[in-house]
PDB file of C-alpha atoms and ligand atoms in Angstrom:
ATOM      1  CA  MET A 293      -0.028  -0.025  -0.030  1.00  0.00           C
ATOM      2  CA  GLU A 294       3.105   2.254   0.180  1.00  0.00           C
ATOM      3  CA  TYR A 295       2.823   2.630  -3.617  1.00  0.00           C
ATOM      4  CA  VAL A 296      -0.827   3.721  -3.413  1.00  0.00           C
ATOM      5  CA  LYS A 297      -0.155   6.026  -0.471  1.00  0.00           C
ATOM      6  CA  LYS A 298       2.305   8.049  -2.617  1.00  0.00           C
ATOM      7  CA  LEU A 299      -0.427   8.686  -5.070  1.00  0.00           C
ATOM      8  CA  ILE A 300      -2.737  10.470  -2.596  1.00  0.00           C
ATOM      9  CA  ARG A 301      -2.112  14.155  -2.840  1.00  0.00           C
ATOM     10  CA  ASP A 302      -2.513  16.745  -0.129  1.00  0.00           C
ATOM     11  CA  VAL A 303      -4.357  19.880  -1.279  1.00  0.00           C
ATOM     12  CA  PRO A 304      -4.208  22.543   1.568  1.00  0.00           C
ATOM     13  CA  ASP A 305      -7.064  24.889   2.115  1.00  0.00           C
ATOM     14  CA  PHE A 306      -9.641  22.898  -0.030  1.00  0.00           C
ATOM     15  CA  PRO A 307     -12.596  23.336  -0.021  1.00  0.00           C
ATOM     16  CA  LYS A 308     -12.045  25.946   2.618  1.00  0.00           C
ATOM     17  CA  LYS A 309      -9.211  27.338   4.633  1.00  0.00           C
ATOM     18  CA  GLY A 310      -7.670  24.889   7.356  1.00  0.00           C
ATOM     19  CA  ILE A 311      -8.764  21.672   5.591  1.00  0.00           C
ATOM     20  CA  VAL A 312      -6.168  19.535   4.062  1.00  0.00           C
ATOM     21  CA  PHE A 313      -7.948  17.658   1.368  1.00  0.00           C
ATOM     22  CA  LYS A 314      -6.775  14.099   0.437  1.00  0.00           C
ATOM     23  CA  ASP A 315      -6.970  14.099  -3.469  1.00  0.00           C
ATOM     24  CA  ILE A 316      -7.303  10.547  -4.613  1.00  0.00           C
ATOM     25  CA  THR A 317      -7.394  11.460  -8.413  1.00  0.00           C
ATOM     26  CA  PRO A 318      -3.628  10.544  -8.826  1.00  0.00           C
ATOM     27  CA  LEU A 319      -4.337   7.132  -7.418  1.00  0.00           C
ATOM     28  CA  LEU A 320      -7.387   6.710  -9.870  1.00  0.00           C
ATOM     29  CA  GLY A 321      -5.181   7.700 -12.834  1.00  0.00           C
ATOM     30  CA  ASP A 322      -2.706   4.952 -12.053  1.00  0.00           C
ATOM     31  CA  ALA A 323      -4.146   1.557 -13.112  1.00  0.00           C
ATOM     32  CA  LYS A 324      -2.040  -0.472 -10.913  1.00  0.00           C
ATOM     33  CA  ALA A 325      -2.795   1.471  -7.773  1.00  0.00           C
ATOM     34  CA  PHE A 326      -6.502   1.455  -8.601  1.00  0.00           C
ATOM     35  CA  ALA A 327      -6.443  -2.248  -9.144  1.00  0.00           C
ATOM     36  CA  ARG A 328      -4.597  -2.842  -5.920  1.00  0.00           C
ATOM     37  CA  VAL A 329      -7.222  -0.872  -3.889  1.00  0.00           C
ATOM     38  CA  ILE A 330     -10.031  -2.854  -5.368  1.00  0.00           C
ATOM     39  CA  GLY A 331      -8.214  -6.078  -4.927  1.00  0.00           C
ATOM     40  CA  ALA A 332      -7.625  -5.339  -1.192  1.00  0.00           C
ATOM     41  CA  PHE A 333     -11.286  -4.440  -0.766  1.00  0.00           C
ATOM     42  CA  ALA A 334     -12.164  -7.686  -2.423  1.00  0.00           C
ATOM     43  CA  GLU A 335     -10.016  -9.777  -0.084  1.00  0.00           C
ATOM     44  CA  ARG A 336     -11.669  -8.181   2.939  1.00  0.00           C
ATOM     45  CA  ILE A 337     -15.143  -9.047   1.975  1.00  0.00           C
ATOM     46  CA  GLU A 338     -14.367 -12.479   0.486  1.00  0.00           C
ATOM     47  CA  GLY A 339     -16.378 -15.277   2.317  1.00  0.00           C
ATOM     48  CA  LYS A 340     -18.655 -12.790   4.141  1.00  0.00           C
ATOM     49  CA  GLY A 341     -21.642 -13.546   2.197  1.00  0.00           C
ATOM     50  CA  ILE A 342     -22.181  -9.960   0.987  1.00  0.00           C
ATOM     51  CA  THR A 343     -24.939  -9.452  -1.497  1.00  0.00           C
ATOM     52  CA  LYS A 344     -24.905  -5.692  -1.902  1.00  0.00           C
ATOM     53  CA  ILE A 345     -22.368  -2.812  -2.100  1.00  0.00           C
ATOM     54  CA  VAL A 346     -23.624   0.429  -0.778  1.00  0.00           C
ATOM     55  CA  ALA A 347     -21.502   3.398  -1.643  1.00  0.00           C
ATOM     56  CA  ILE A 348     -21.534   7.160  -0.633  1.00  0.00           C
ATOM     57  CA  GLU A 349     -21.632  10.048  -3.024  1.00  0.00           C
ATOM     58  CA  SER A 350     -19.430  10.806  -4.815  1.00  0.00           C
ATOM     59  CA  ARG A 351     -16.030   9.352  -4.563  1.00  0.00           C
ATOM     60  CA  GLY A 352     -17.350   6.186  -2.841  1.00  0.00           C
ATOM     61  CA  PHE A 353     -19.097   5.490  -6.210  1.00  0.00           C
ATOM     62  CA  ILE A 354     -15.953   5.071  -7.993  1.00  0.00           C
ATOM     63  CA  PHE A 355     -14.559   2.350  -5.710  1.00  0.00           C
ATOM     64  CA  GLY A 356     -17.838   0.871  -4.850  1.00  0.00           C
ATOM     65  CA  ALA A 357     -18.919   0.357  -8.373  1.00  0.00           C
ATOM     66  CA  ALA A 358     -15.650  -1.163  -9.401  1.00  0.00           C
ATOM     67  CA  LEU A 359     -15.756  -3.590  -6.482  1.00  0.00           C
ATOM     68  CA  ALA A 360     -19.424  -4.512  -7.174  1.00  0.00           C
ATOM     69  CA  LEU A 361     -18.427  -5.438 -10.779  1.00  0.00           C
ATOM     70  CA  LYS A 362     -15.497  -7.372  -9.682  1.00  0.00           C
ATOM     71  CA  MET A 363     -17.414  -9.376  -7.030  1.00  0.00           C
ATOM     72  CA  GLY A 364     -20.503  -9.747  -9.026  1.00  0.00           C
ATOM     73  CA  LEU A 365     -22.659  -7.897  -6.610  1.00  0.00           C
ATOM     74  CA  GLY A 366     -25.493  -5.343  -6.911  1.00  0.00           C
ATOM     75  CA  PHE A 367     -24.501  -1.683  -6.257  1.00  0.00           C
ATOM     76  CA  VAL A 368     -26.599   0.893  -4.283  1.00  0.00           C
ATOM     77  CA  PRO A 369     -25.914   4.657  -4.317  1.00  0.00           C
ATOM     78  CA  VAL A 370     -26.254   6.818  -1.164  1.00  0.00           C
ATOM     79  CA  ARG A 371     -26.654  10.454  -2.204  1.00  0.00           C
ATOM     80  CA  LYS A 372     -27.094  13.990  -0.792  1.00  0.00           C
ATOM     81  CA  PRO A 373     -30.782  14.988  -0.291  1.00  0.00           C
ATOM     82  CA  GLY A 374     -32.883  15.566  -3.276  1.00  0.00           C
ATOM     83  CA  LYS A 375     -30.889  13.656  -5.872  1.00  0.00           C
ATOM     84  CA  LEU A 376     -32.527  10.286  -5.858  1.00  0.00           C
ATOM     85  CA  PRO A 377     -35.703  10.042  -7.943  1.00  0.00           C
ATOM     86  CA  TYR A 378     -37.798   7.358  -6.102  1.00  0.00           C
ATOM     87  CA  GLN A 379     -38.986   6.963  -2.550  1.00  0.00           C
ATOM     88  CA  THR A 380     -36.101   7.465  -0.043  1.00  0.00           C
ATOM     89  CA  VAL A 381     -35.114   7.081   3.542  1.00  0.00           C
ATOM     90  CA  ARG A 382     -33.016   9.860   5.102  1.00  0.00           C
ATOM     91  CA  GLU A 383     -30.578  10.182   7.783  1.00  0.00           C
ATOM     92  CA  SER A 384     -29.330  13.545   9.182  1.00  0.00           C
ATOM     93  CA  TYR A 385     -25.953  13.835  10.897  1.00  0.00           C
ATOM     94  CA  ALA A 386     -23.939  16.571  12.739  1.00  0.00           C
ATOM     95  CA  LEU A 387     -21.178  18.353  11.082  1.00  0.00           C
ATOM     96  CA  GLU A 388     -18.614  20.673  12.827  1.00  0.00           C
ATOM     97  CA  TYR A 389     -21.050  23.542  12.110  1.00  0.00           C
ATOM     98  CA  GLY A 390     -24.662  22.534  11.298  1.00  0.00           C
ATOM     99  CA  THR A 391     -25.910  19.318   9.953  1.00  0.00           C
ATOM    100  CA  ASP A 392     -26.014  17.183   6.721  1.00  0.00           C
ATOM    101  CA  ALA A 393     -28.149  14.479   5.408  1.00  0.00           C
ATOM    102  CA  ILE A 394     -27.988  11.388   3.135  1.00  0.00           C
ATOM    103  CA  GLU A 395     -30.575   9.414   1.374  1.00  0.00           C
ATOM    104  CA  MET A 396     -30.971   5.958  -0.046  1.00  0.00           C
ATOM    105  CA  HIS A 397     -33.880   4.478  -2.092  1.00  0.00           C
ATOM    106  CA  ARG A 398     -36.093   2.513   0.429  1.00  0.00           C
ATOM    107  CA  ASP A 399     -36.186  -0.595  -1.757  1.00  0.00           C
ATOM    108  CA  ALA A 400     -32.564  -0.564  -2.649  1.00  0.00           C
ATOM    109  CA  VAL A 401     -31.494  -3.082   0.083  1.00  0.00           C
ATOM    110  CA  GLN A 402     -33.807  -5.910   1.106  1.00  0.00           C
ATOM    111  CA  PRO A 403     -34.438  -7.126   4.674  1.00  0.00           C
ATOM    112  CA  GLY A 404     -31.713  -9.350   5.725  1.00  0.00           C
ATOM    113  CA  GLU A 405     -29.390  -8.469   2.916  1.00  0.00           C
ATOM    114  CA  ARG A 406     -25.703  -8.437   3.927  1.00  0.00           C
ATOM    115  CA  VAL A 407     -24.126  -5.186   2.938  1.00  0.00           C
ATOM    116  CA  ALA A 408     -20.633  -3.826   2.415  1.00  0.00           C
ATOM    117  CA  LEU A 409     -20.471   0.042   2.669  1.00  0.00           C
ATOM    118  CA  VAL A 410     -17.777   1.736   0.517  1.00  0.00           C
ATOM    119  CA  ASP A 411     -16.358   5.364   0.731  1.00  0.00           C
ATOM    120  CA  ASP A 412     -13.060   6.918  -0.138  1.00  0.00           C
ATOM    121  CA  LEU A 413     -12.134   8.425   3.279  1.00  0.00           C
ATOM    122  CA  LEU A 414     -12.990   8.128   7.071  1.00  0.00           C
ATOM    123  CA  ALA A 415     -12.690  11.400   8.710  1.00  0.00           C
ATOM    124  CA  THR A 416     -14.997  12.283  11.773  1.00  0.00           C
ATOM    125  CA  GLY A 417     -16.940   9.062  10.850  1.00  0.00           C
ATOM    126  CA  GLY A 418     -20.378  11.043  10.760  1.00  0.00           C
ATOM    127  CA  THR A 419     -21.121  10.165   7.139  1.00  0.00           C
ATOM    128  CA  LEU A 420     -20.424   6.429   7.495  1.00  0.00           C
ATOM    129  CA  ALA A 421     -22.296   6.102  10.688  1.00  0.00           C
ATOM    130  CA  ALA A 422     -25.307   7.679   9.068  1.00  0.00           C
ATOM    131  CA  CYS A 423     -25.013   5.269   6.174  1.00  0.00           C
ATOM    132  CA  VAL A 424     -24.849   2.295   8.511  1.00  0.00           C
ATOM    133  CA  LYS A 425     -27.996   3.658  10.089  1.00  0.00           C
ATOM    134  CA  LEU A 426     -29.832   3.844   6.739  1.00  0.00           C
ATOM    135  CA  VAL A 427     -28.986   0.359   5.851  1.00  0.00           C
ATOM    136  CA  LYS A 428     -30.354  -0.778   9.212  1.00  0.00           C
ATOM    137  CA  ARG A 429     -33.462   1.288   8.786  1.00  0.00           C
ATOM    138  CA  VAL A 430     -34.541  -0.768   5.679  1.00  0.00           C
ATOM    139  CA  GLY A 431     -33.763  -3.976   7.560  1.00  0.00           C
ATOM    140  CA  GLY A 432     -30.331  -4.571   5.865  1.00  0.00           C
ATOM    141  CA  ASP A 433     -27.396  -6.052   7.777  1.00  0.00           C
ATOM    142  CA  PRO A 434     -24.325  -3.659   7.572  1.00  0.00           C
ATOM    143  CA  ILE A 435     -21.469  -6.297   7.907  1.00  0.00           C
ATOM    144  CA  VAL A 436     -18.402  -4.243   6.948  1.00  0.00           C
ATOM    145  CA  SER A 437     -17.150  -0.899   5.816  1.00  0.00           C
ATOM    146  CA  LEU A 438     -14.292  -0.402   3.410  1.00  0.00           C
ATOM    147  CA  LEU A 439     -12.552   2.927   2.953  1.00  0.00           C
ATOM    148  CA  VAL A 440      -9.245   3.830   1.212  1.00  0.00           C
ATOM    149  CA  VAL A 441      -8.010   6.399   3.613  1.00  0.00           C
ATOM    150  CA  GLU A 442      -8.432   6.962   7.334  1.00  0.00           C
ATOM    151  CA  LEU A 443      -7.640  10.326   9.156  1.00  0.00           C
ATOM    152  CA  SER A 444      -6.918   8.504  12.494  1.00  0.00           C
ATOM    153  CA  PHE A 445      -6.517  11.724  14.488  1.00  0.00           C
ATOM    154  CA  LEU A 446     -10.136  12.558  13.950  1.00  0.00           C
ATOM    155  CA  ASN A 447     -11.181   9.368  15.847  1.00  0.00           C
ATOM    156  CA  GLY A 448     -13.890   8.506  13.366  1.00  0.00           C
ATOM    157  CA  ARG A 449     -14.027   4.828  14.583  1.00  0.00           C
ATOM    158  CA  GLN A 450     -15.458   5.985  17.858  1.00  0.00           C
ATOM    159  CA  LYS A 451     -18.691   6.673  16.119  1.00  0.00           C
ATOM    160  CA  LEU A 452     -18.661   3.216  14.622  1.00  0.00           C
ATOM    161  CA  GLU A 453     -18.205   1.047  17.721  1.00  0.00           C
ATOM    162  CA  GLY A 454     -19.252  -2.644  17.156  1.00  0.00           C
ATOM    163  CA  HIS A 455     -19.107  -2.206  13.408  1.00  0.00           C
ATOM    164  CA  GLU A 456     -16.269  -3.730  11.348  1.00  0.00           C
ATOM    165  CA  VAL A 457     -14.267  -1.065   9.546  1.00  0.00           C
ATOM    166  CA  HIS A 458     -11.322  -1.642   7.181  1.00  0.00           C
ATOM    167  CA  THR A 459      -9.067   1.231   5.828  1.00  0.00           C
ATOM    168  CA  LEU A 460      -6.097   0.670   3.634  1.00  0.00           C
ATOM    169  CA  ILE A 461      -4.169   3.891   4.362  1.00  0.00           C
ATOM    170  CA  THR A 462      -3.843   5.693   7.611  1.00  0.00           C
ATOM    171  CA  PHE A 463      -2.695   9.314   7.998  1.00  0.00           C
TER     172      PHE A 463
HETATM  173  P1  AMP B1644     -16.707  12.307   7.915  1.00  0.00           P
HETATM  174  O1  AMP B1644     -18.089  12.233   7.853  1.00  0.00           O
HETATM  175  O2  AMP B1644     -16.186  13.401   8.737  1.00  0.00           O
HETATM  176  O3  AMP B1644     -16.089  11.005   8.247  1.00  0.00           O
HETATM  177  O4  AMP B1644     -16.192  12.694   6.462  1.00  0.00           O
HETATM  178  C1  AMP B1644     -16.171  11.811   5.465  1.00  0.00           C
HETATM  179  C2  AMP B1644     -16.637  12.237   4.078  1.00  0.00           C
HETATM  180  O5  AMP B1644     -16.070  13.555   3.789  1.00  0.00           O
HETATM  181  C3  AMP B1644     -16.111  11.326   2.921  1.00  0.00           C
HETATM  182  O6  AMP B1644     -17.104  11.195   2.006  1.00  0.00           O
HETATM  183  C4  AMP B1644     -14.893  12.047   2.320  1.00  0.00           C
HETATM  184  O7  AMP B1644     -14.982  12.039   0.945  1.00  0.00           O
HETATM  185  C5  AMP B1644     -15.085  13.480   2.883  1.00  0.00           C
HETATM  186  N1  AMP B1644     -13.851  14.071   3.545  1.00  0.00           N
HETATM  187  C6  AMP B1644     -13.891  14.510   4.766  1.00  0.00           C
HETATM  188  N2  AMP B1644     -12.624  14.997   5.003  1.00  0.00           N
HETATM  189  C7  AMP B1644     -11.864  14.954   3.884  1.00  0.00           C
HETATM  190  C8  AMP B1644     -10.416  15.250   3.555  1.00  0.00           C
HETATM  191  N3  AMP B1644      -9.619  15.725   4.431  1.00  0.00           N
HETATM  192  N4  AMP B1644     -10.099  14.875   2.234  1.00  0.00           N
HETATM  193  C9  AMP B1644     -11.014  14.382   1.329  1.00  0.00           C
HETATM  194  N5  AMP B1644     -12.283  14.058   1.571  1.00  0.00           N
HETATM  195  C10 AMP B1644     -12.772  14.372   2.832  1.00  0.00           C
END
């Protein structure tokens, strides 16, 4: 993963002052690195009886869709409010200032389905925790979460106690 780590670029003060944005586009542009990430994700869900990949807008879609195709699994998009056309379930979560929300189609995951969640990065964990709740709300079983990057100093895992989380690269 050292090879992949070198392809994650720090962009200071994006999207606002004080944030160091972890830019994964150099990783995506490198076929070997992209394949290694998807291969590592595949290894971590092998044998777990997963039936759906649920991925979070928008960079989660890139990794989630590639993984779903590789594993022969269905893909479910979780989006910001107002983007999904059919009936949705919504979960709000706290940000540093204010709140945000995510939505999923209410029939996208069937009761009892075993789900792997995918996103690019774990920061405070609020987004992923809300996504885990969405899956549970429709009766799905959130078995495991897969993320490329973890910003461990933000302690995102604290919000996800009791839930299996795998990250490939830690800063
Ligand atoms: P959080 O809910 O705080 O764990 O934030 C995770 C979500 O915000 C993920 O979907 C990330 O894509 C995005 N995100 C948060 N912090 C960063 C960062 N420093 N660089 C890139 N993306 C980030």
